[in-house]
Coordinates of C-alpha atoms and ligand atoms in Angstrom, one line a residue:
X76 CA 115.3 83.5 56.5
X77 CA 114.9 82.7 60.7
X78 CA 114.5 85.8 62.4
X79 CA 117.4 86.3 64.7
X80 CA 118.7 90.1 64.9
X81 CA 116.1 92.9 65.2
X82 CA 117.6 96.6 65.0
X83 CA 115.6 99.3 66.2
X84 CA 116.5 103.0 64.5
X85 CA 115.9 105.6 66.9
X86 CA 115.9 105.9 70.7
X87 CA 112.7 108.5 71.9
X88 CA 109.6 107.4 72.9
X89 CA 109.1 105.0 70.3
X90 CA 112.6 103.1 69.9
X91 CA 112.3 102.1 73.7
X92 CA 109.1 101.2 74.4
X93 CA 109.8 99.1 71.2
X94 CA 113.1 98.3 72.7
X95 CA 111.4 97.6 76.5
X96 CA 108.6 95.3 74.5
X97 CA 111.0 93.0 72.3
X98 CA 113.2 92.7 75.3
X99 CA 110.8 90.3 77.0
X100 CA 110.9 88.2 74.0
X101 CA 114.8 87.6 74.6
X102 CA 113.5 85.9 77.2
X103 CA 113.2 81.7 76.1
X104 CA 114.1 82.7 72.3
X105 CA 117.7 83.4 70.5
X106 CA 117.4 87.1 69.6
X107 CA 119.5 90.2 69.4
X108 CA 118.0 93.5 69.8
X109 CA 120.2 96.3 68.9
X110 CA 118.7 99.9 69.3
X111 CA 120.5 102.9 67.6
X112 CA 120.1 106.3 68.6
X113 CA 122.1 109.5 68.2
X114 CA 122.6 112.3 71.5
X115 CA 123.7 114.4 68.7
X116 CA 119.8 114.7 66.8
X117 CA 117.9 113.8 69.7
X118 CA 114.6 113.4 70.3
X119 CA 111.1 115.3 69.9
X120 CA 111.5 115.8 73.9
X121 CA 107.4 116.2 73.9
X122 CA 104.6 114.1 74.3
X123 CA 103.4 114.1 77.6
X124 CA 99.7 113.0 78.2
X125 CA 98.8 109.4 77.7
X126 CA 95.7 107.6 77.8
X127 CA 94.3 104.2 79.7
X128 CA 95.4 101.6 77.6
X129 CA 99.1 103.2 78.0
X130 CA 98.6 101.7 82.2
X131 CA 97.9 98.0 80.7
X132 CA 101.0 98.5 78.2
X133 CA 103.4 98.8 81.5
X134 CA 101.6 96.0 82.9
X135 CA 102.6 93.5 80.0
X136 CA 105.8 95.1 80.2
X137 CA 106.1 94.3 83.7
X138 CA 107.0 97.4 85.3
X139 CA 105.9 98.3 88.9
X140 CA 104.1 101.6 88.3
X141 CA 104.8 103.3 91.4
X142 CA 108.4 102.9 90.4
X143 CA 108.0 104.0 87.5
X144 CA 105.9 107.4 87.7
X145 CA 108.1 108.8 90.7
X146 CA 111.0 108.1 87.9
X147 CA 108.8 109.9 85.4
X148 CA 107.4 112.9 87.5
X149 CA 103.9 111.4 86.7
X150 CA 100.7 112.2 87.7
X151 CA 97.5 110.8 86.9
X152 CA 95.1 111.2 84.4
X153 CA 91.2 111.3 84.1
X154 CA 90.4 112.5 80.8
X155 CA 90.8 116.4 79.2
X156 CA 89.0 119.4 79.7
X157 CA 88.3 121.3 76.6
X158 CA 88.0 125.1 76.9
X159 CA 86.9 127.7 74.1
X160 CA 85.6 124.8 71.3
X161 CA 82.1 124.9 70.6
X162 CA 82.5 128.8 71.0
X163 CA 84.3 130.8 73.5
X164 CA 83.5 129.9 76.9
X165 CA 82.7 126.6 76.7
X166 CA 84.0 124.2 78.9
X167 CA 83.9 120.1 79.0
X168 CA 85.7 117.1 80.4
X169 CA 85.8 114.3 77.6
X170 CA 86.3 111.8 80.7
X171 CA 87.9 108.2 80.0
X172 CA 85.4 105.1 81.3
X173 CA 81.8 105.7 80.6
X174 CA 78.5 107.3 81.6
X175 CA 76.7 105.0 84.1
X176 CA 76.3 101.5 82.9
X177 CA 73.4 99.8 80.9
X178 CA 70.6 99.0 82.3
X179 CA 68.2 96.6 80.8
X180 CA 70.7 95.9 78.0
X181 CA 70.5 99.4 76.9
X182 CA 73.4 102.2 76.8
X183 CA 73.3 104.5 79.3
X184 CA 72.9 107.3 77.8
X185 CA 69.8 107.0 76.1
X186 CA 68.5 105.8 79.6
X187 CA 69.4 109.2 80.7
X188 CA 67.9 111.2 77.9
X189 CA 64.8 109.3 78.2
X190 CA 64.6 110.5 81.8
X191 CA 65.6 114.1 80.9
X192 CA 62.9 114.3 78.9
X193 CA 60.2 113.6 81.2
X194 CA 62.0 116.8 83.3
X195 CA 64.9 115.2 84.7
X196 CA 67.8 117.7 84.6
X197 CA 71.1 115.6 86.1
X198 CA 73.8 116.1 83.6
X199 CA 74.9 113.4 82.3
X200 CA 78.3 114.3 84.1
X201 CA 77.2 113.7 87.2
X202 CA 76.9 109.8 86.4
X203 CA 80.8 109.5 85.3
X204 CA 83.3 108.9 88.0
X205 CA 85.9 110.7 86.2
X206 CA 84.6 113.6 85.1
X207 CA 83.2 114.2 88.9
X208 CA 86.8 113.4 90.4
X209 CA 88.1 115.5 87.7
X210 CA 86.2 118.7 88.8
X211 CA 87.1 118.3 92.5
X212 CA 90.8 117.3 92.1
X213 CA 90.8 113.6 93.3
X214 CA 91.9 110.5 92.6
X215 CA 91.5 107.3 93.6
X216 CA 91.4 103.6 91.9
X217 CA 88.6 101.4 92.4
X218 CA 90.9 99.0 94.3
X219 CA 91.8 101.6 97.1
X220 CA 88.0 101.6 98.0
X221 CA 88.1 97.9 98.2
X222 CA 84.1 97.9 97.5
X223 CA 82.8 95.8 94.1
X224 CA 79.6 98.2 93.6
X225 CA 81.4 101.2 93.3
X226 CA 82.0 102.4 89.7
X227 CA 85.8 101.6 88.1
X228 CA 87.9 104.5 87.6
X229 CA 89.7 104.6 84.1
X230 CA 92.8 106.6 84.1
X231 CA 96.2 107.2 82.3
X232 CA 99.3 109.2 83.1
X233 CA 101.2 112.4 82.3
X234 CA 104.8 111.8 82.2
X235 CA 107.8 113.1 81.1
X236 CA 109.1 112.2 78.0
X237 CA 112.4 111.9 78.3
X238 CA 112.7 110.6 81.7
X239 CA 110.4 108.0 80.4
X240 CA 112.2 107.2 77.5
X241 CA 114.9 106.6 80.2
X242 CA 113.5 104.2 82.4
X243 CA 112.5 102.5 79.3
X244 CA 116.6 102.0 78.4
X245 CA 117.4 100.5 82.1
X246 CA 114.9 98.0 81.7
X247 CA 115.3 97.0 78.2
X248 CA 119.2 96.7 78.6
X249 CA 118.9 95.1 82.2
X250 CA 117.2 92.5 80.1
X251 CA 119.5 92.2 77.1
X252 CA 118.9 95.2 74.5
X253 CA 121.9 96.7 73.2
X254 CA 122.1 100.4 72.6
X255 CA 124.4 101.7 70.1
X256 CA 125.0 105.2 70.0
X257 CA 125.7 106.6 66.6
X258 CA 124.3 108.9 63.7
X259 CA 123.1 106.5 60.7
X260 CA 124.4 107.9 57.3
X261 CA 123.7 105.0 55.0
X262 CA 121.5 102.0 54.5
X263 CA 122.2 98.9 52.7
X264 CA 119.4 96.8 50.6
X265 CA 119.4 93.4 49.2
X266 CA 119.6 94.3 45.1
X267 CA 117.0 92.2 44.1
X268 CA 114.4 92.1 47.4
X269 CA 115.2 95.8 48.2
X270 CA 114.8 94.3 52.1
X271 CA 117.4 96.3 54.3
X272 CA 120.2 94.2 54.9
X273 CA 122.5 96.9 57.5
X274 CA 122.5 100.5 58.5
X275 CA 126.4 102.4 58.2
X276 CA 126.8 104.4 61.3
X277 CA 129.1 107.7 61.2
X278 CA 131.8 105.8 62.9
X279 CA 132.0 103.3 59.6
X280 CA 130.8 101.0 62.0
X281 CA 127.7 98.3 60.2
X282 CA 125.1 96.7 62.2
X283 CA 123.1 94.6 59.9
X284 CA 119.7 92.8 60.9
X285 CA 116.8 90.9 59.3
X286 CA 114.0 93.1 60.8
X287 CA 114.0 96.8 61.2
X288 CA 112.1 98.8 63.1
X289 CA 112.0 102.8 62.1
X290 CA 111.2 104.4 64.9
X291 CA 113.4 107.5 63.9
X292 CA 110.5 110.3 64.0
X293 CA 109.5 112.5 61.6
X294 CA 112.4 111.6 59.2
X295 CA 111.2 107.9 58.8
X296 CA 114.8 107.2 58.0
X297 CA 114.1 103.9 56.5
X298 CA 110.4 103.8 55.7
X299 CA 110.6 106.7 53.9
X300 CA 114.2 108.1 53.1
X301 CA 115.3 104.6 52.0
X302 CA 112.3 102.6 51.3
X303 CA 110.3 106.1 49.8
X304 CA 107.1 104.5 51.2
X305 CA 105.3 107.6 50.4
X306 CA 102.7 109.8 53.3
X307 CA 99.0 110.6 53.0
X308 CA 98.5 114.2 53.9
X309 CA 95.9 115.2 56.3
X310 CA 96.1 118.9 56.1
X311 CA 92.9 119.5 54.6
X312 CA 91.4 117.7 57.6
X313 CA 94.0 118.7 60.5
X314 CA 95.2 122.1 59.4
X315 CA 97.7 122.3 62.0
X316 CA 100.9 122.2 61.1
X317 CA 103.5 123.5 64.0
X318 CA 103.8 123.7 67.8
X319 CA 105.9 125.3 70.8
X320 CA 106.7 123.9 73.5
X321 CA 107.4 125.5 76.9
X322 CA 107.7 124.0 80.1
X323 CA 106.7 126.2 83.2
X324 CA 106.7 126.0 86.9
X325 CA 103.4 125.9 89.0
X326 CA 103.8 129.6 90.3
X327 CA 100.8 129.4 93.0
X328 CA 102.1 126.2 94.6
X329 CA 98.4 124.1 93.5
X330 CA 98.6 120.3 93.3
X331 CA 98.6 119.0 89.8
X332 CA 94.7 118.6 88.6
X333 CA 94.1 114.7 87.1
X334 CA 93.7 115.8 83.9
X335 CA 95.4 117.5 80.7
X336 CA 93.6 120.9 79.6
X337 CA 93.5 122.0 76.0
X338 CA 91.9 125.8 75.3
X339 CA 91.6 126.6 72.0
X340 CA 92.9 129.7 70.5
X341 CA 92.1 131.7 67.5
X342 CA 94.5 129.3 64.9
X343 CA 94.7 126.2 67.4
X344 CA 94.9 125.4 70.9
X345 CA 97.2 125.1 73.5
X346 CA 98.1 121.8 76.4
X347 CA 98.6 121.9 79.6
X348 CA 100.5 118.6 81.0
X349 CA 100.6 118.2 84.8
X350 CA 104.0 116.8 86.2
X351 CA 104.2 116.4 90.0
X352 CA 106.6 119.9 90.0
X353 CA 105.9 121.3 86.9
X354 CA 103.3 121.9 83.8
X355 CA 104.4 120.7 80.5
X356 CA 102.7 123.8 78.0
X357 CA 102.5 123.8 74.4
X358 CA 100.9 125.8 71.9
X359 CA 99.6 123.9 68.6
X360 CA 99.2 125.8 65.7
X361 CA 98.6 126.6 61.9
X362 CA 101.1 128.9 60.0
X363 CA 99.3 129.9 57.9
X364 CA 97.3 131.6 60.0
X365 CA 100.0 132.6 62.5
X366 CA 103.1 132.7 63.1
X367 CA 105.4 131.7 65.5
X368 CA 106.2 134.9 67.7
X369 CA 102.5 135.1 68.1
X370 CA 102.2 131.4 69.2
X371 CA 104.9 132.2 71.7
X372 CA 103.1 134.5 73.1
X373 CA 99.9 133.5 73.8
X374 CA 101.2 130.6 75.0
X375 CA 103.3 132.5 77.6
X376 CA 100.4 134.3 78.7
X377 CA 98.5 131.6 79.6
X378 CA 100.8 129.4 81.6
X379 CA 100.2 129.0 85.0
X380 CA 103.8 130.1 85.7
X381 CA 107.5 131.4 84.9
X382 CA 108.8 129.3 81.6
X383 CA 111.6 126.5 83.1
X384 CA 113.2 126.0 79.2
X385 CA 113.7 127.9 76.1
X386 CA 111.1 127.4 73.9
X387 CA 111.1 123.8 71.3
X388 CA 109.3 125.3 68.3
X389 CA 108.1 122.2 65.9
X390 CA 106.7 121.2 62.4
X391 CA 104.8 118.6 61.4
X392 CA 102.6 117.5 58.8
X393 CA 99.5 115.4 59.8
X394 CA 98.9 112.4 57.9
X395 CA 100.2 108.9 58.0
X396 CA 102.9 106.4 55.8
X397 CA 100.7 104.8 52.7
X398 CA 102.3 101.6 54.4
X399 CA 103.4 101.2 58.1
X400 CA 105.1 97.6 57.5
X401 CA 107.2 98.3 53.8
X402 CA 109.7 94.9 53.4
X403 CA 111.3 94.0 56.6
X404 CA 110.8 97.7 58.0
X405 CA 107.9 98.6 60.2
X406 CA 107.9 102.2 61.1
X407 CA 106.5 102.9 64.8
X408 CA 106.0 106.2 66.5
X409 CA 106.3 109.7 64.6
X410 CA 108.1 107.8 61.8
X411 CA 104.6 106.3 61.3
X412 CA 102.7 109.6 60.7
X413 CA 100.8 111.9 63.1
X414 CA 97.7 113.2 63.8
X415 CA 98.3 115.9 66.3
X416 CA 98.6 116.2 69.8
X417 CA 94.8 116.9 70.6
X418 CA 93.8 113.4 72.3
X419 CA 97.1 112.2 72.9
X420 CA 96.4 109.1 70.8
X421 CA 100.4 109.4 69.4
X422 CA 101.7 107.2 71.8
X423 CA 99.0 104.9 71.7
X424 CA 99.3 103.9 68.4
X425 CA 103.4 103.4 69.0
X426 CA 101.4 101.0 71.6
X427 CA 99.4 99.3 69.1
X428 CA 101.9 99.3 66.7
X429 CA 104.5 97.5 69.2
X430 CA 101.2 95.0 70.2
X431 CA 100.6 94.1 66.5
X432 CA 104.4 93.7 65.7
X433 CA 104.6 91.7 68.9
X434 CA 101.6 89.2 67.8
X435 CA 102.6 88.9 64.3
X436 CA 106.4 88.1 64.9
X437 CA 107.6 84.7 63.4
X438 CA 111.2 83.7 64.4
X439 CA 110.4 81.8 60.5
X440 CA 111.4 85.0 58.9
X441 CA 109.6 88.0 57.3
X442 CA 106.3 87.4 54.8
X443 CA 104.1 89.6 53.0
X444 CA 100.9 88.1 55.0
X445 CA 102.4 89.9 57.9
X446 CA 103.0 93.2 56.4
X447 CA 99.2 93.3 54.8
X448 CA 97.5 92.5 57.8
X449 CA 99.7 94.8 60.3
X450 CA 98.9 97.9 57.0
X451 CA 95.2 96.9 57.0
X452 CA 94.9 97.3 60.8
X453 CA 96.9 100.1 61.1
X454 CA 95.3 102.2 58.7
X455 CA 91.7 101.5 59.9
X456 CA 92.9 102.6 63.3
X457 CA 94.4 105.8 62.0
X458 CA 91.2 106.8 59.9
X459 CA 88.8 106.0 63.4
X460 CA 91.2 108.4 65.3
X461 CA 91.5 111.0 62.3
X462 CA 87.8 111.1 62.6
X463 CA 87.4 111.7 65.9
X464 CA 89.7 114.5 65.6
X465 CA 88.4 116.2 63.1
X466 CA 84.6 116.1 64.8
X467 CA 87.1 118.7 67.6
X468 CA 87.8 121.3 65.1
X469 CA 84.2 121.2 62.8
X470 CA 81.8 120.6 65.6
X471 CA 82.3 124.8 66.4
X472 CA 80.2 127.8 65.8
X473 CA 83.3 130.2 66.5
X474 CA 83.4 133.0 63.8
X475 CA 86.2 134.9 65.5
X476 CA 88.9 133.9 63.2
X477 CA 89.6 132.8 59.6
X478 CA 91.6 129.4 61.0
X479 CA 88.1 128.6 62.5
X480 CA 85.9 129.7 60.0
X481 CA 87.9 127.5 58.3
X482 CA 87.6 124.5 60.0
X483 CA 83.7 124.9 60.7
X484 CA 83.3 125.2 57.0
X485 CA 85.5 122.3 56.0
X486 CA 84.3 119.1 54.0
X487 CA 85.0 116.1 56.2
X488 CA 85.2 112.8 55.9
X489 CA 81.6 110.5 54.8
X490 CA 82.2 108.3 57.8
X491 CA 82.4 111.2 60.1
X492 CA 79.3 113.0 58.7
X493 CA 77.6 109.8 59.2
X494 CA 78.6 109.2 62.9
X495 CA 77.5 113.0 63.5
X496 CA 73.7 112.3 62.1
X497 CA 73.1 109.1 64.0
X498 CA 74.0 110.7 67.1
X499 CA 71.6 113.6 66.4
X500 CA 68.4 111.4 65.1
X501 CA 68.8 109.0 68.4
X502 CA 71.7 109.6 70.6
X503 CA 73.9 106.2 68.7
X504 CA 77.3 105.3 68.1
X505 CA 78.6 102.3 67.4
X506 CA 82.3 101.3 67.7
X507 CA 83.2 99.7 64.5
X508 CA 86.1 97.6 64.1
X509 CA 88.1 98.1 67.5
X510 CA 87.9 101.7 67.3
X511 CA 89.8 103.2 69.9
X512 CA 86.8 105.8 70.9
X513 CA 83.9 104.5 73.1
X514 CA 80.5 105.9 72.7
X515 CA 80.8 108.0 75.5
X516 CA 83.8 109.7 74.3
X517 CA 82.4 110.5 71.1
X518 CA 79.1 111.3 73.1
X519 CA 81.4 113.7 75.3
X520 CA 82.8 115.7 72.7
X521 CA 79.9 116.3 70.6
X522 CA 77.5 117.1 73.2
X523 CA 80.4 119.1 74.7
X524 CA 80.9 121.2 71.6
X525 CA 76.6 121.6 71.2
X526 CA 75.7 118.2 68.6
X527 CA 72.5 116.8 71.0
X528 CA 70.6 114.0 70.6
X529 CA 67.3 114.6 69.5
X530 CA 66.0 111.4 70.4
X531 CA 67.0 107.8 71.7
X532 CA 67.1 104.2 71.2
X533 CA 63.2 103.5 71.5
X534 CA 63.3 100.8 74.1
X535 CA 64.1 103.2 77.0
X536 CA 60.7 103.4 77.0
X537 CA 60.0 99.7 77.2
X538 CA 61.8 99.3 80.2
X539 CA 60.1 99.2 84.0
X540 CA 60.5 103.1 84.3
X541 CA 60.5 102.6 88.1
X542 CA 63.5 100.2 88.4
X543 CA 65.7 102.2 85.6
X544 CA 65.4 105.6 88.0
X545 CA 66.0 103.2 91.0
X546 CA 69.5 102.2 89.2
X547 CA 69.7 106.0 87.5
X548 CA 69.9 107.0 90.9
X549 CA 72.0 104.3 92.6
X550 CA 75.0 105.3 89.8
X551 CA 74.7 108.6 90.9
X552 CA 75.1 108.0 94.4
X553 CA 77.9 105.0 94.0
X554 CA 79.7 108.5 92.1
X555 CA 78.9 111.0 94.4
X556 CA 80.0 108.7 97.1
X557 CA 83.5 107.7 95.9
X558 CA 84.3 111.1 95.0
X559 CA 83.6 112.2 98.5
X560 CA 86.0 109.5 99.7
X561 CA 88.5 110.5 97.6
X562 CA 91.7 112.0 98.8
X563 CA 93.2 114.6 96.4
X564 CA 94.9 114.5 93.4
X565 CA 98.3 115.8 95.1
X566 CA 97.7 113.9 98.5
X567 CA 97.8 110.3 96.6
X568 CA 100.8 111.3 94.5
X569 CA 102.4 112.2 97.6
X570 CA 102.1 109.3 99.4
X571 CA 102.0 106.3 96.8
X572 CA 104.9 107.8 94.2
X573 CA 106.3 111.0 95.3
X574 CA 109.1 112.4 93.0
X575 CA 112.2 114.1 93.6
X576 CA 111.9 118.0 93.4
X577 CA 113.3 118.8 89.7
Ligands
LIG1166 P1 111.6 111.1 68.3 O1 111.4 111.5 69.7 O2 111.8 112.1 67.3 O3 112.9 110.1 68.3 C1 113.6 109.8 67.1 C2 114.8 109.1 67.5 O4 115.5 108.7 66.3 C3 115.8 109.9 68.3 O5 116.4 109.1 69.3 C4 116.9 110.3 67.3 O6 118.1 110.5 67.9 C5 116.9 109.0 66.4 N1 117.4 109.3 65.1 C6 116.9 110.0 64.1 N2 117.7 110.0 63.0 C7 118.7 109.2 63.3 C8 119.9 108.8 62.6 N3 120.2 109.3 61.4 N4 120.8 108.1 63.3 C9 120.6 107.6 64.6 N5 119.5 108.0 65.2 C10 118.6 108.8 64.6 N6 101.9 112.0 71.9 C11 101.1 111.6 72.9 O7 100.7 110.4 73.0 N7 100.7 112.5 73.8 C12 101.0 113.8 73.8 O8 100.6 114.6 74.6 C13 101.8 114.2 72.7 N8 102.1 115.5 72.5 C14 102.8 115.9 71.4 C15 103.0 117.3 71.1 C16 103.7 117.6 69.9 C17 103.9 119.1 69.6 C18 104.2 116.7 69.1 C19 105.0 117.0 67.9 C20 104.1 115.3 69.4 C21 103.3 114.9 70.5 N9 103.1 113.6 70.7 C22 102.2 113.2 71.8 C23 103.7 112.6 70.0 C24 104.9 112.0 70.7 O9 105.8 113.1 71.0 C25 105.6 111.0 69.9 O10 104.7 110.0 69.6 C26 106.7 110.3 70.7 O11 107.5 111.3 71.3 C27 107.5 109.4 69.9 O12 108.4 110.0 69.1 P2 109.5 109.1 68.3 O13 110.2 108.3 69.3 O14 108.7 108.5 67.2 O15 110.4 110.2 67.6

């Protein structure tokens, strides 16, 4: 059956930037979009902190970014600095782009070690543009220098949600999308595909469609309370299992720092969100060790100022749908699982979700072909970033409470334990399949949080030691330089995308 009306269930984060994507293919095809959301449930009203491939995702969409983050209160992001994860006191920058650049053919990094070794002490920090920028409050992109040797800075933005789920609706409908407003309470199959045929709105009001997209949150309306798709649970892994959510102002006046912090507490950790006037906060947690009045308060503690909302305490359960694409439903965004806020890879993967749906799109119908490849990729996608998440919570020695005692002690996945002994016989990662996490973010975190290298890749030796310091060098003066020359953080927001006082 031709693929002609496409009904999106659920209007946060998810629905329009599904909405906003499909919307450009209105454009040279005959296609309705309907989206159907309900003022009355609303939406999760979090999710804050992005990362760089959320900048090239405007860019397809077309939208002019300046535009766009004075409409969102956005600010820009470098990477996050962990606090308190290895043990107490620690502190780290897992920086997006990448330490230096190879020379000779061979990853940076083990360039580096090879030098520090023979007594050279430079962190490996002081070869990453971001994580230097980062400590010093600036930002710049490479373009503003206008100079091709200078190292490319790799950012992403902190926005707010709602506002940006906003924007998102003007431009879908200005280009065709039609938003119904109204609380589904029923959903029609075909008897003998068991493909969704129409949703029933409260009003009595049907909207059928031969595609559905689920992006309804947690619920998973149709991929799970229709279709009863079924969810792999995660807690074992990702113990945490609720959050609070309080927004605050910026008390001392300070310009927004480029990047998102998460400290760890004793049964989670807590974000902090930069918006140009204000800090989205929240406190990530397990219950069962603590509970939510505690949460509250440590997280109110340790804002940098007086709260600007009630707190938005939520549940979750980490884990993902045993099938993404179920029929002629593909669930996108929370409906799709979750994995935990810790490096903001949520709305990435409503990103990839919306790239894969985009790619795979026939306007021939639905087939099974489709669904299996977009559930193979998906799920390889999820278990890379599971990974990568649990390394945040086992990589500790902290003994100082039983959620982290806990987690230190915990089985983890093979592939993980794997990943971890490579790095420490010689320093390597490899990024299988597409994975979403470059070597020097997995690098990052487990040096950060005290897994070192106890050797390297053997031809760093091979190399002419002479010119490999030359360049060692010349990457750490391109850095030092640019950072120098860049304004701060608050003095580019204020001149290239300044937002309204809230
Ligand atoms: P929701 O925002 O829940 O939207 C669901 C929509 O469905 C709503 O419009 C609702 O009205 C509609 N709906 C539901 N039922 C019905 C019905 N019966 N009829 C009609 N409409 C219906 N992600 C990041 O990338 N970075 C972060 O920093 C980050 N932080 C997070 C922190 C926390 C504590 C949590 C829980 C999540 C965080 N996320 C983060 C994830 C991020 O919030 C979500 O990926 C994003 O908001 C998308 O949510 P959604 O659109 O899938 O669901």
């Amino acid at each position: 059956m031709a693929l002609k009306n496409i009904v999106v269930v659920g209007g946060g984060t998810a629905g329009w930037m599904t909405a906003a994507a499909l919307s450009r293919l209105r454009e040279g095809h005959d296609l309705n979009v309907t989206l159907i959301e309900s003022e009355m449930i609303g939406t999760v009203g979090v999710g804050e902190a992005t990362i760089p491939p959320f900048v090239e995702f405007q860019r397809l969409l077309g939208v002019e970014e300046a535009e766009m983050m004075a409409a969102v209160q956005g600010t820009f992001k470098l990477g996050i600095q962990f606090e308190n994860w290895g043990k107490l006191g620690d502190s780290y920058i897992h920086p997006f782009g990448n330490y230096g650049y190879p020379i000779g053919g061979i990853t940076f990094l083990h360039i580096w070690h090879h030098f520090r070794q023979q007594g050279d002490n430079r962190p490996i920090q002081a070869f990453n543009i971001e994580t230097m920028a980062a400590y010093f409050g600036k930002f710049a992109k490479t373009q503003d220098m206008r100079r091709d040797d200078l190292p490319p800075v790799n950012y992403a933005y902190h926005i707010n949600a709602t506002a940006y789920a906003g924007f998102l609706r003007k431009f879908a409908e200005k280009r065709g999308v039609v938003r119904q407003e109204g609380k589904v309470v029923d959903v029609q199959q075909d008897p003998e595909s068991g493909f969704v045929t129409s949703v029933k709105l409260e009003s009595g009001q049907t909207i059928a469609g031969d595609l559905f997209v689920d992006c309804s949150g947690f619920r998973g309306l149709l991929i799970e309370q229709t279709l009863e798709t079924g969810y792999e649970d995660w807690t074992h892994w990702l113990p945490c299992n609720r959050a609070v959510a309080l927004p605050c102002n910026r008390d001392d006046g300070s310009p927004p720092p480029p990047f998102t912090r998460a400290t760890a507490h004793s049964a989670g950790w807590q974000w902090q969100v930069p918006l140009q006037h204000r800090n989205g906060n929240g406190h990530v947690y397990c219950d069962a060790f603590m509970d939510a009045d505690e949460a509250t308060d440590i997280l109110v503690k340790n804002m940098a100022g007086k709260p600007t909302a009630e707190p938005n305490h939520l549940r979750f359960v980490t884990g993902r749908r045993k099938k993404f694409w179920n029929k002629n439903v593909i669930a996108i965004g929370l409906a799709a699982g979750f994995m935990e806020p810790l490096e903001s890879t949520s709305i990435h993967l409503i990103n990839t979700g919306i790239n894969k749906l985009m790619a795979l799109l026939s306007m021939d119908g639905v087939t099974e072909a489709q669904a299996n490849t977009f559930n193979r990729l998906t799920v390889k996608e999820y278990e890379k970033i599971r990974d990568f998440l649990i390394l945040h919570y086992n990589a500790t020695t902290r003994d100082d409470s039983e959620f982290w005692n806990y987690c230190r002690t915990m089985s983890v996945p093979d592939s993980l334990t794997e990943k971890v002994e490579l790095f420490k016989m010689n320093g390597q990662v490899f990024r299988e399949e597409d994975e979403l996490f470059t070597e020097t973010s997995w690098a990052a975190v487990m040096m950060g949080q005290g897994i070192h290298m106890r050797g390297h890749n053997a031809m760093a030796e091979a190399l002419d030691q002479e010119k490999a310091r030359h360049e060692l060098d010349e990457i750490e003066k391109s850095v030092r330089f640019f950072v120098q020359h860049m304004p701060g953080h608050g003095q580019y927001l204020a001149r290239y995308c300044p937002a309204p006082a809230m």
